[in-house]
Amino acid sequence: MEVVNTITVMQEKCENLRLSGKRIAFVPTMGFFHEGHLELMRVGREISDIVVVSIFVNPTQFGPHEDFESYPRDMESDLAKAEGRNVDLVFAPSVNEMYPNGYQTKIMVEKVTKHLCGLSRPGHFDGVTTVVAKLFNIAKPHIAIFGEKDHQQLTVIRRMVKDLDMDIRIVGVPTFREPDGLAMSSRNSYLNADERASALSLNKSLDLSEDLCHQGEREVLKIRGAIEAFILRHPHTAVDYITICDPHTLEDLEILKKEALVALAVKVGKTRLIDNRVIKPA
Amino acid sequence: MEVVNTITVMQEKCENLRLSGKRIAFVPTMGFFHEGHLELMRVGREISDIVVVSIFVNPTQFGPHEDFESYPRDMESDLAKAEGRNVDLVFAPSVNEMYPNGYQTKIMVEKVTKHLCGLSRPGHFDGVTTVVAKLFNIAKPHIAIFGEKDHQQLTVIRRMVKDLDMDIRIVGVPTFREPDGLAMSSRNSYLNADERASALSLNKSLDLSEDLCHQGEREVLKIRGAIEAFILRHPHTAVDYITICDPHTLEDLEILKKEALVALAVKVGKTRLIDNRVIKPA
């Protein structure tokens, strides 16, 4: 496994890999790997010749009062884990390598960013799309792999790739969970024992929404209310949003007719967690 | 020469050309070719294996009251001229192919777009950068070639390419002029005989600015004033802007110290023309 820190070296290596006929799968990450990340690498290994992983905590996707500074980092452990998954190439640039003096460009996806996390984290998705486009231009992948835990991120990236005619196949991988159902997240490391227990309410509330749907409930307001009440019964929780929407446009639904995305963001103590599920009336 | 109208076919062809080791030079245009365009193709032929030209009048870079509908088009003649310059591949998509239903992404370069034409044509450069990025992802060039007549466009594109880490060399080609000095432009076809005569004042005023500079004038206000007075002596002219600025940041200068860009946009009758020159104190 090779680790590269500069854009020009990375581009040259990836271009040569392409020219030699290899298919590149790319897993962009912010590091601090958990099993969810490793699963993305495993999928990449399965469907391509070369697996490239980037590790970059991207400042432009954090708001001014968010956790950019304190976001967990552990490069040494990450590299060992990536090597354990037979990753070929890791790109780990500095912030200055990615955003040198004079930097002034951004990519905006205008509609699907205006829902869910886009409302509570203004500018977040501009940061995501811009850095992902940069990383695509650096790693030159045929395939890029993202977790479905951030369903909106995946939707936004699919939209950007389609709109800007990027010749890259986007693969979504189902959320990897702890045995008790908590969605894997680097931010889970922020939780104390009490909060960890309450954090289970996210996934359980998604179970509840699915049960209600299968029992015939079609009114979004009622399902949403049940989810909220359920979560708030758990200590240290505060709801950021609970949304039931079209999985593609992310526009709010009022009545369940076909596939719907239930997406939520909940603060547990000071830690903001997200989870989601696609439910479907029988 | 082959003409392609769809994105997927074009991407496949260009990807295969790259894989076969060919170097692609790309000339994005809005068609209605004059000698300036053909010069870009000639340069492309000289420095690459394959010359790709796109012909697409891009609606998103025209303002609501600008000349998108009436912009001159002549596909048949354009194709003949491109063939005459040994172009290999022409990409001529429809508006719907480029911006299908649901389209919602744009690329913004934030600072260098805030001067010159960016002031009088709000949103223009977002349209330019977005369509150029799309065309780059479609034609997959190693080199892209632009005329220096639109110096700001070239500056904005260089900035986008650098900021988004596009692995493409941008080549600027000096403005091609009529024998009497008028910069070639598809919009010159709008001019009647009187206007055509007055249009010469743009290039002549740039001569004047250079003369003043070489005579030792260093005050931008004075040079600017002389240019304006000179142009307005010609009938049917109205100045949109006359700017003397840093050629890279496009920020206004007050005193000439080193290289400076003199850039102007002038309405001659109803036709808006631009021209520019880099001048340099001896």
Coordinates of C-alpha atoms in Angstrom, one line a residue:
Chain A
M1 CA 0.0 0.0 0.0
E2 CA 1.3 3.4 -0.9
V3 CA 0.5 6.7 0.8
V4 CA 0.5 9.9 -1.3
N5 CA 0.2 13.4 0.1
T6 CA 0.4 15.6 -3.0
I7 CA -2.1 16.1 -5.8
T8 CA 0.3 16.0 -8.7
V9 CA 1.9 12.7 -7.6
M10 CA -1.5 11.2 -7.0
Q11 CA -2.9 12.3 -10.4
E12 CA 0.1 10.9 -12.2
K13 CA -0.2 7.5 -10.5
C14 CA -3.9 7.3 -11.1
E15 CA -3.6 8.3 -14.7
N16 CA -1.0 5.7 -15.3
L17 CA -3.2 3.1 -13.6
R18 CA -6.0 4.0 -16.0
L19 CA -3.7 3.9 -19.0
S20 CA -2.6 0.4 -18.0
G21 CA -6.2 -0.7 -18.2
K22 CA -6.9 -1.0 -14.5
R23 CA -10.3 -0.1 -13.1
I24 CA -10.1 2.2 -10.0
A25 CA -12.6 2.2 -7.2
F26 CA -12.4 5.2 -4.9
V27 CA -13.5 5.5 -1.3
P28 CA -13.4 9.1 -0.1
T29 CA -13.3 9.4 3.7
M30 CA -12.6 11.7 6.6
G31 CA -10.7 8.9 8.3
F32 CA -11.0 7.4 11.9
F33 CA -12.1 4.2 10.3
H34 CA -14.8 2.0 11.7
E35 CA -16.3 -1.2 10.2
G36 CA -18.5 0.9 7.9
H37 CA -15.5 2.4 6.2
L38 CA -13.8 -1.0 5.9
E39 CA -17.0 -2.4 4.3
L40 CA -16.7 0.3 1.6
M41 CA -13.2 -0.8 0.9
R42 CA -14.2 -4.4 0.8
V43 CA -16.9 -3.6 -1.8
G44 CA -14.3 -1.7 -3.8
R45 CA -11.9 -4.6 -3.7
E46 CA -14.7 -6.8 -5.0
I47 CA -15.7 -4.7 -8.0
S48 CA -12.4 -3.2 -9.2
D49 CA -8.7 -3.8 -9.8
I50 CA -7.4 -0.9 -7.7
V51 CA -8.8 0.4 -4.4
V52 CA -7.9 4.1 -3.7
V53 CA -8.9 5.6 -0.3
S54 CA -8.6 9.3 0.6
I55 CA -8.3 10.5 4.2
F56 CA -9.1 14.1 4.5
V57 CA -11.1 16.0 7.2
N58 CA -12.5 18.6 4.9
P59 CA -12.8 22.0 6.7
T60 CA -15.2 23.5 4.2
Q61 CA -18.0 21.0 5.0
F62 CA -18.0 22.0 8.7
G63 CA -19.9 25.0 9.9
P64 CA -18.2 27.7 12.1
H65 CA -19.5 26.2 15.3
E66 CA -19.2 22.5 14.3
D67 CA -16.6 20.0 15.3
F68 CA -13.8 20.4 12.6
E69 CA -11.1 20.9 15.2
S70 CA -12.2 18.1 17.5
Y71 CA -13.2 15.7 14.8
P72 CA -11.5 12.4 15.7
R73 CA -8.3 11.6 13.7
D74 CA -5.9 8.6 13.9
M75 CA -3.8 8.4 10.7
E76 CA -1.6 5.6 12.0
S77 CA -4.4 3.3 12.9
D78 CA -6.3 4.2 9.7
L79 CA -3.4 3.3 7.5
A80 CA -3.0 -0.1 9.3
K81 CA -6.7 -0.8 8.8
A82 CA -6.6 0.2 5.1
E83 CA -3.6 -2.0 4.6
G84 CA -5.6 -4.9 6.3
R85 CA -8.2 -4.5 3.6
N86 CA -5.7 -4.6 0.8
V87 CA -6.1 -1.0 -0.2
D88 CA -3.6 -0.1 -3.0
L89 CA -3.3 3.7 -2.6
V90 CA -4.1 6.2 0.1
F91 CA -4.4 9.9 -0.6
A92 CA -3.9 11.9 2.6
P93 CA -3.3 15.6 1.7
S94 CA -2.9 18.6 4.0
V95 CA -5.6 21.3 4.1
N96 CA -3.1 23.6 2.4
E97 CA -2.5 21.1 -0.4
M98 CA -6.3 21.1 -1.1
Y99 CA -7.1 24.8 -0.5
P100 CA -4.0 26.8 -1.2
N101 CA -3.9 30.6 -1.0
G102 CA -6.2 32.2 -3.6
Y103 CA -8.7 29.2 -3.6
Q104 CA -12.1 30.5 -4.6
T105 CA -14.3 27.9 -6.4
K106 CA -17.3 26.0 -5.2
I107 CA -19.8 23.5 -6.6
M108 CA -23.5 23.9 -5.6
V109 CA -26.2 21.4 -6.1
E110 CA -29.2 23.6 -5.7
K111 CA -32.4 21.6 -4.9
V112 CA -31.6 18.3 -3.1
T113 CA -29.3 20.2 -0.7
K114 CA -32.2 22.3 0.5
H115 CA -33.7 19.6 2.7
L116 CA -32.7 17.6 5.7
C117 CA -29.2 18.3 6.8
G118 CA -29.0 21.1 4.3
L119 CA -31.4 23.1 6.5
S120 CA -29.5 22.7 9.7
R121 CA -26.0 22.8 8.2
P122 CA -26.0 25.7 5.7
G123 CA -23.1 25.4 3.2
H124 CA -22.3 21.8 4.3
F125 CA -23.2 20.2 1.0
D126 CA -21.3 22.9 -1.0
G127 CA -18.3 21.8 0.9
V128 CA -19.0 18.1 0.3
T129 CA -19.7 18.4 -3.4
T130 CA -16.7 20.6 -4.0
V131 CA -14.2 18.4 -2.2
V132 CA -15.6 15.3 -3.7
A133 CA -15.3 16.8 -7.2
K134 CA -11.7 17.7 -6.4
L135 CA -10.9 14.2 -5.1
F136 CA -12.5 12.7 -8.2
N137 CA -10.3 14.8 -10.4
I138 CA -7.3 13.7 -8.4
A139 CA -8.0 10.0 -8.0
K140 CA -9.6 9.6 -11.4
P141 CA -11.8 6.7 -10.4
H142 CA -14.2 4.6 -12.6
I143 CA -16.3 3.9 -9.5
A144 CA -16.8 5.8 -6.3
I145 CA -18.2 4.2 -3.1
F146 CA -20.3 5.9 -0.4
G147 CA -22.2 4.7 2.6
E148 CA -25.9 5.0 2.6
K149 CA -25.9 6.2 6.2
D150 CA -25.8 9.7 4.8
H151 CA -28.5 9.2 2.3
Q152 CA -28.7 12.9 1.4
Q153 CA -24.9 13.1 0.8
L154 CA -25.2 10.1 -1.6
T155 CA -28.2 11.7 -3.3
V156 CA -26.4 15.1 -3.7
I157 CA -23.3 13.4 -5.1
R158 CA -25.3 11.3 -7.5
R159 CA -27.0 14.5 -8.7
M160 CA -23.6 16.3 -9.1
V161 CA -22.1 13.4 -11.0
K162 CA -25.1 13.3 -13.4
D163 CA -25.4 17.1 -13.8
L164 CA -21.7 17.6 -14.4
D165 CA -21.4 14.5 -16.7
M166 CA -18.7 13.0 -14.5
D167 CA -18.0 9.6 -16.1
I168 CA -18.0 7.8 -12.7
R169 CA -20.3 5.1 -11.4
I170 CA -21.5 5.9 -7.9
V171 CA -22.1 2.9 -5.6
G172 CA -24.1 3.2 -2.4
V173 CA -23.4 0.6 0.4
P174 CA -25.9 -0.2 3.1
T175 CA -25.2 1.3 6.5
F176 CA -23.0 -0.9 8.7
R177 CA -24.3 -1.2 12.2
E178 CA -23.1 -2.3 15.7
P179 CA -24.7 -5.6 16.8
D180 CA -27.3 -3.6 18.8
G181 CA -28.3 -1.6 15.7
L182 CA -26.5 1.7 16.2
A183 CA -25.3 3.0 12.8
M184 CA -21.4 3.1 12.7
S185 CA -20.1 6.6 12.8
S186 CA -16.8 8.2 13.7
R187 CA -18.8 10.5 16.0
N188 CA -20.0 7.6 18.1
S189 CA -16.7 7.9 19.9
Y190 CA -18.0 11.1 21.4
L191 CA -20.8 9.3 23.3
N192 CA -20.6 8.4 27.0
A193 CA -22.3 5.2 28.3
D194 CA -25.7 6.9 28.9
E195 CA -25.7 8.6 25.6
R196 CA -24.6 5.4 23.8
A197 CA -27.7 3.8 25.3
S198 CA -30.0 6.7 24.2
A199 CA -28.4 6.7 20.7
L200 CA -30.1 3.3 20.1
S201 CA -33.4 5.2 19.9
L202 CA -32.5 6.4 16.3
N203 CA -32.4 2.9 14.8
K204 CA -35.3 1.7 17.0
S205 CA -37.5 4.6 15.9
L206 CA -36.8 3.7 12.3
D207 CA -38.0 0.1 13.2
L208 CA -41.1 1.8 14.6
S209 CA -41.8 3.8 11.5
E210 CA -41.5 0.6 9.4
D211 CA -43.8 -1.2 11.7
L212 CA -46.4 1.6 11.5
C213 CA -46.2 1.6 7.8
H214 CA -46.6 -2.1 7.5
Q215 CA -49.6 -1.9 9.9
G216 CA -51.2 0.4 7.3
E217 CA -50.5 3.9 8.7
R218 CA -50.1 6.2 5.7
E219 CA -50.2 9.7 7.3
V220 CA -46.7 11.1 7.5
L221 CA -47.6 13.4 10.4
K222 CA -48.6 10.5 12.5
I223 CA -45.5 8.4 11.8
R224 CA -43.3 11.4 12.3
G225 CA -45.0 12.2 15.6
A226 CA -44.6 8.6 16.8
I227 CA -40.9 8.7 16.0
E228 CA -40.4 11.9 17.8
A229 CA -42.2 10.8 20.9
F230 CA -40.2 7.6 20.9
I231 CA -36.8 9.3 20.6
L232 CA -37.6 12.0 23.2
R233 CA -38.5 9.3 25.8
H234 CA -34.7 8.6 25.8
P235 CA -32.6 10.9 28.0
H236 CA -30.1 13.4 26.5
T237 CA -31.9 13.4 23.1
A238 CA -32.9 16.5 21.1
V239 CA -34.4 16.2 17.6
D240 CA -32.7 18.2 14.9
Y241 CA -35.0 16.9 12.2
I242 CA -37.2 13.9 11.4
T243 CA -38.2 13.9 7.7
I244 CA -40.2 11.5 5.6
C245 CA -39.6 12.4 2.0
D246 CA -39.1 11.2 -1.5
P247 CA -35.9 9.2 -1.6
H248 CA -34.7 10.9 -4.9
T249 CA -35.9 14.5 -4.7
L250 CA -35.9 14.6 -0.9
E251 CA -39.1 16.6 -1.0
D252 CA -41.5 16.2 1.9
L253 CA -44.3 13.7 1.7
E254 CA -47.7 14.0 3.4
I255 CA -49.1 10.5 2.5
L256 CA -47.1 7.3 2.0
K257 CA -47.9 5.9 -1.4
K258 CA -44.7 4.2 -2.5
E259 CA -41.0 4.1 -1.3
A260 CA -40.3 6.8 1.2
L261 CA -37.1 7.9 3.0
V262 CA -37.3 8.3 6.8
A263 CA -34.3 10.4 7.7
L264 CA -33.4 11.8 11.1
A265 CA -30.7 13.8 12.8
V266 CA -30.7 13.8 16.6
K267 CA -28.4 15.3 19.1
V268 CA -27.5 12.9 21.9
G269 CA -25.7 15.0 24.5
K270 CA -23.6 17.2 22.3
T271 CA -23.2 14.7 19.5
R272 CA -25.2 15.0 16.4
L273 CA -26.1 11.6 14.9
I274 CA -27.9 10.7 11.7
D275 CA -29.7 7.6 10.5
N276 CA -32.2 6.7 7.8
R277 CA -34.3 4.0 6.3
V278 CA -36.3 3.5 3.1
I279 CA -39.7 2.2 4.0
K280 CA -42.4 1.0 1.6
P281 CA -46.1 0.4 2.0
A282 CA -46.8 -3.3 1.3
Chain B
M1 CA -14.3 14.1 -39.0
E2 CA -17.0 12.6 -36.9
V3 CA -20.0 14.5 -35.4
V4 CA -21.4 13.3 -32.1
N5 CA -24.6 14.6 -30.4
T6 CA -24.8 12.5 -27.2
I7 CA -22.8 12.6 -24.1
T8 CA -22.4 8.9 -23.6
V9 CA -21.1 8.3 -27.1
M10 CA -18.7 11.2 -26.8
Q11 CA -17.4 10.0 -23.5
E12 CA -16.8 6.5 -24.8
K13 CA -15.0 7.7 -27.9
C14 CA -12.8 10.1 -25.9
E15 CA -12.0 7.5 -23.2
N16 CA -10.9 5.1 -25.8
L17 CA -8.7 7.7 -27.5
R18 CA -7.1 8.4 -24.1
L19 CA -6.6 4.6 -23.5
S20 CA -5.0 4.3 -26.9
G21 CA -2.4 6.8 -25.8
K22 CA -3.6 9.8 -27.9
R23 CA -3.4 13.3 -26.5
I24 CA -6.6 15.2 -26.9
A25 CA -6.8 19.0 -27.4
F26 CA -10.2 20.5 -26.9
V27 CA -11.7 23.7 -28.3
P28 CA -15.0 24.6 -26.7
T29 CA -17.0 27.0 -28.9
M30 CA -20.5 28.5 -29.4
G31 CA -20.1 28.0 -33.2
F32 CA -20.5 30.5 -36.0
F33 CA -16.8 30.1 -36.7
H34 CA -14.6 33.0 -37.7
E35 CA -10.8 32.9 -38.2
G36 CA -10.3 33.3 -34.4
H37 CA -12.0 29.9 -33.8
L38 CA -10.1 28.3 -36.7
E39 CA -6.8 29.6 -35.2
L40 CA -7.6 27.8 -31.9
M41 CA -8.2 24.6 -33.9
R42 CA -4.9 25.1 -35.8
V43 CA -3.0 25.5 -32.5
G44 CA -4.8 22.3 -31.2
R45 CA -3.7 20.4 -34.3
E46 CA -0.1 21.5 -33.7
I47 CA 0.2 20.5 -30.0
S48 CA -1.9 17.3 -29.8
D49 CA -2.8 14.0 -31.6
I50 CA -6.6 14.6 -31.6
V51 CA -8.5 17.8 -32.0
V52 CA -12.0 17.8 -30.5
V53 CA -14.3 20.8 -31.0
S54 CA -17.6 21.4 -29.3
I55 CA -20.4 23.6 -30.8
F56 CA -23.0 24.6 -28.2
V57 CA -24.7 27.9 -27.7
N58 CA -25.0 27.6 -23.9
P59 CA -28.2 29.2 -22.6
T60 CA -27.0 29.4 -19.0
Q61 CA -24.3 32.0 -19.8
F62 CA -26.8 34.5 -21.3
G63 CA -28.8 36.8 -19.2
P64 CA -32.6 37.0 -19.5
H65 CA -32.4 40.1 -21.8
E66 CA -29.3 39.0 -23.8
D67 CA -29.0 37.5 -27.3
F68 CA -29.3 33.8 -26.7
E69 CA -32.2 33.4 -29.1
S70 CA -30.7 35.6 -31.8
Y71 CA -27.1 34.5 -31.3
P72 CA -25.8 33.6 -34.8
R73 CA -25.8 29.8 -35.7
D74 CA -24.6 28.0 -38.9
M75 CA -23.9 24.4 -38.1
E76 CA -23.4 23.3 -41.7
S77 CA -20.8 26.0 -42.5
D78 CA -19.2 25.3 -39.1
L79 CA -18.8 21.6 -39.8
A80 CA -17.2 22.4 -43.2
K81 CA -14.8 24.8 -41.6
A82 CA -13.8 22.4 -38.9
E83 CA -13.3 19.7 -41.4
G84 CA -11.1 22.1 -43.3
R85 CA -8.9 22.4 -40.2
N86 CA -8.6 18.6 -39.8
V87 CA -10.7 18.5 -36.7
D88 CA -11.2 14.8 -35.6
L89 CA -14.3 15.0 -33.6
V90 CA -17.1 17.6 -33.2
F91 CA -19.5 17.4 -30.2
A92 CA -22.7 19.3 -30.9
P93 CA -25.3 18.4 -28.2
S94 CA -28.8 19.8 -27.9
V95 CA -29.8 22.0 -24.9
N96 CA -31.9 19.2 -23.6
E97 CA -28.9 16.8 -23.8
M98 CA -26.8 19.1 -21.7
Y99 CA -29.5 20.3 -19.2
P100 CA -32.2 17.6 -18.9
N101 CA -35.2 17.9 -16.6
G102 CA -34.1 18.0 -12.9
Y103 CA -30.7 19.6 -13.7
Q104 CA -29.6 21.7 -10.6
T105 CA -25.8 22.0 -10.3
K106 CA -23.5 25.0 -10.8
I107 CA -19.9 25.9 -10.4
M108 CA -19.0 29.3 -9.1
V109 CA -15.6 30.9 -9.1
E110 CA -16.1 33.6 -6.5
K111 CA -13.5 36.4 -6.8
V112 CA -12.2 36.8 -10.4
T113 CA -15.8 36.7 -11.6
K114 CA -16.7 39.8 -9.6
H115 CA -15.0 42.3 -11.9
L116 CA -15.3 43.4 -15.6
C117 CA -18.0 41.4 -17.4
G118 CA -19.0 39.8 -14.1
L119 CA -20.5 43.1 -13.0
S120 CA -22.5 43.8 -16.1
R121 CA -23.5 40.2 -16.8
P122 CA -24.5 38.7 -13.4
G123 CA -24.4 34.9 -13.5
H124 CA -22.6 34.8 -16.8
F125 CA -19.5 33.2 -15.5
D126 CA -21.3 30.6 -13.4
G127 CA -22.8 29.5 -16.7
V128 CA -19.4 29.5 -18.4
T129 CA -17.6 27.5 -15.7
T130 CA -20.4 25.0 -15.3
V131 CA -20.7 24.3 -19.0
V132 CA -16.9 24.2 -19.5
A133 CA -16.6 21.7 -16.6
K134 CA -19.3 19.6 -18.2
L135 CA -17.6 19.7 -21.6
F136 CA -14.3 18.7 -20.0
N137 CA -15.9 15.7 -18.3
I138 CA -17.4 14.8 -21.7
A139 CA -14.4 15.4 -24.0
K140 CA -11.8 14.3 -21.4
P141 CA -9.0 16.5 -22.9
H142 CA -5.4 16.7 -21.9
I143 CA -5.3 20.3 -23.2
A144 CA -8.1 22.9 -23.7
I145 CA -7.7 26.0 -25.9
F146 CA -9.3 29.4 -25.4
G147 CA -8.9 32.7 -27.1
E148 CA -7.5 35.6 -25.2
K149 CA -10.1 38.0 -26.5
D150 CA -12.2 37.1 -23.4
H151 CA -9.3 37.5 -21.0
Q152 CA -11.6 37.3 -18.0
Q153 CA -13.1 34.0 -19.2
L154 CA -9.7 32.6 -19.6
T155 CA -8.7 33.8 -16.1
V156 CA -11.9 32.3 -14.6
I157 CA -11.4 29.0 -16.3
R158 CA -7.7 28.8 -15.3
R159 CA -8.9 29.5 -11.7
M160 CA -11.6 26.8 -11.8
V161 CA -9.1 24.2 -13.3
K162 CA -6.6 24.9 -10.6
D163 CA -9.1 25.0 -7.8
L164 CA -10.9 21.8 -8.8
D165 CA -7.7 20.0 -9.6
M166 CA -8.7 19.3 -13.2
D167 CA -5.8 17.6 -14.8
I168 CA -6.0 19.7 -18.0
R169 CA -3.5 22.2 -19.4
I170 CA -5.2 25.5 -20.4
V171 CA -3.7 27.2 -23.4
G172 CA -4.6 30.8 -24.3
V173 CA -4.3 32.0 -27.9
P174 CA -3.7 35.6 -28.8
T175 CA -6.8 37.4 -30.2
F176 CA -7.2 37.0 -34.0
R177 CA -8.0 40.3 -35.7
E178 CA -9.4 41.6 -38.9
P179 CA -6.8 43.4 -41.1
D180 CA -7.9 46.7 -39.7
G181 CA -7.6 45.6 -36.1
L182 CA -11.1 44.7 -35.1
A183 CA -11.1 41.6 -32.8
M184 CA -12.8 38.7 -34.5
S185 CA -16.2 37.9 -32.9
S186 CA -19.3 36.1 -33.9
R187 CA -21.2 39.2 -32.8
N188 CA -19.4 41.3 -35.4
S189 CA -22.0 40.0 -37.8
Y190 CA -24.6 42.2 -36.0
L191 CA -22.8 45.4 -37.1
N192 CA -24.0 47.6 -39.9
A193 CA -21.4 49.6 -41.9
D194 CA -21.4 52.7 -39.7
E195 CA -21.2 50.6 -36.5
R196 CA -18.4 48.5 -38.1
A197 CA -16.4 51.7 -38.5
S198 CA -17.0 52.8 -35.0
A199 CA -16.2 49.4 -33.6
L200 CA -12.6 50.0 -34.7
S201 CA -12.3 52.5 -31.8
L202 CA -12.0 49.6 -29.3
N203 CA -8.7 48.3 -30.7
K204 CA -7.5 51.9 -31.4
S205 CA -8.2 52.9 -27.9
L206 CA -6.0 50.0 -26.7
D207 CA -3.2 51.4 -28.9
L208 CA -3.8 54.7 -27.3
S209 CA -3.5 53.2 -23.8
E210 CA -0.3 51.5 -24.7
D211 CA 1.2 54.7 -26.2
L212 CA 0.3 56.7 -23.1
C213 CA 1.9 54.1 -20.9
H214 CA 5.1 54.1 -23.0
Q215 CA 5.1 57.8 -22.9
G216 CA 5.3 57.5 -19.1
E217 CA 1.7 58.0 -18.0
R218 CA 1.2 55.9 -14.8
E219 CA -2.1 57.2 -13.5
V220 CA -4.9 54.7 -14.4
L221 CA -7.6 57.4 -14.1
K222 CA -5.9 59.5 -16.8
I223 CA -5.4 56.6 -19.2
R224 CA -8.9 55.4 -18.6
G225 CA -10.3 58.9 -19.2
A226 CA -8.3 59.1 -22.5
I227 CA -9.7 55.7 -23.7
E228 CA -13.2 56.7 -22.8
A229 CA -13.0 60.1 -24.6
F230 CA -11.5 58.4 -27.6
I231 CA -14.2 55.8 -27.9
L232 CA -17.1 58.2 -27.3
R233 CA -15.9 60.4 -30.2
H234 CA -17.1 57.6 -32.4
P235 CA -20.9 57.5 -33.3
H236 CA -23.2 54.8 -31.8
T237 CA -20.8 53.9 -29.0
A238 CA -21.7 53.5 -25.3
V239 CA -19.1 52.3 -22.8
D240 CA -20.1 49.4 -20.6
Y241 CA -16.8 49.3 -18.7
I242 CA -13.2 50.3 -19.2
T243 CA -11.0 48.7 -16.6
I244 CA -7.3 48.7 -15.9
C245 CA -6.5 45.9 -13.6
D246 CA -4.1 43.2 -12.4
P247 CA -4.1 40.5 -15.2
H248 CA -4.4 37.6 -12.7
T249 CA -6.6 38.8 -9.9
L250 CA -8.5 41.3 -12.1
E251 CA -8.4 43.7 -9.2
D252 CA -8.5 47.4 -10.1
L253 CA -5.2 49.3 -10.3
E254 CA -4.6 53.0 -9.5
I255 CA -1.0 53.3 -10.6
L256 CA 0.8 51.3 -13.3
K257 CA 3.8 49.6 -11.9
K258 CA 4.1 46.3 -13.8
E259 CA 1.9 44.4 -16.3
A260 CA -1.7 45.6 -16.4
L261 CA -4.7 44.4 -18.3
V262 CA -6.7 47.1 -20.1
A263 CA -10.1 45.5 -20.7
L264 CA -13.2 47.1 -22.2
A265 CA -16.7 46.3 -23.2
V266 CA -18.5 48.8 -25.5
K267 CA -21.9 48.8 -27.0
V268 CA -21.8 49.7 -30.7
G269 CA -25.4 50.2 -31.7
K270 CA -27.1 47.3 -30.0
T271 CA -24.0 45.0 -30.1
R272 CA -21.8 44.6 -27.1
L273 CA -18.2 44.0 -28.0
I274 CA -15.1 43.3 -25.8
D275 CA -11.4 43.7 -26.3
N276 CA -8.3 43.8 -24.1
R277 CA -4.6 44.3 -24.1
V278 CA -1.9 43.7 -21.6
I279 CA 0.3 46.7 -21.3
K280 CA 3.6 47.1 -19.4
P281 CA 5.5 50.2 -18.3
A282 CA 8.9 50.1 -20.1

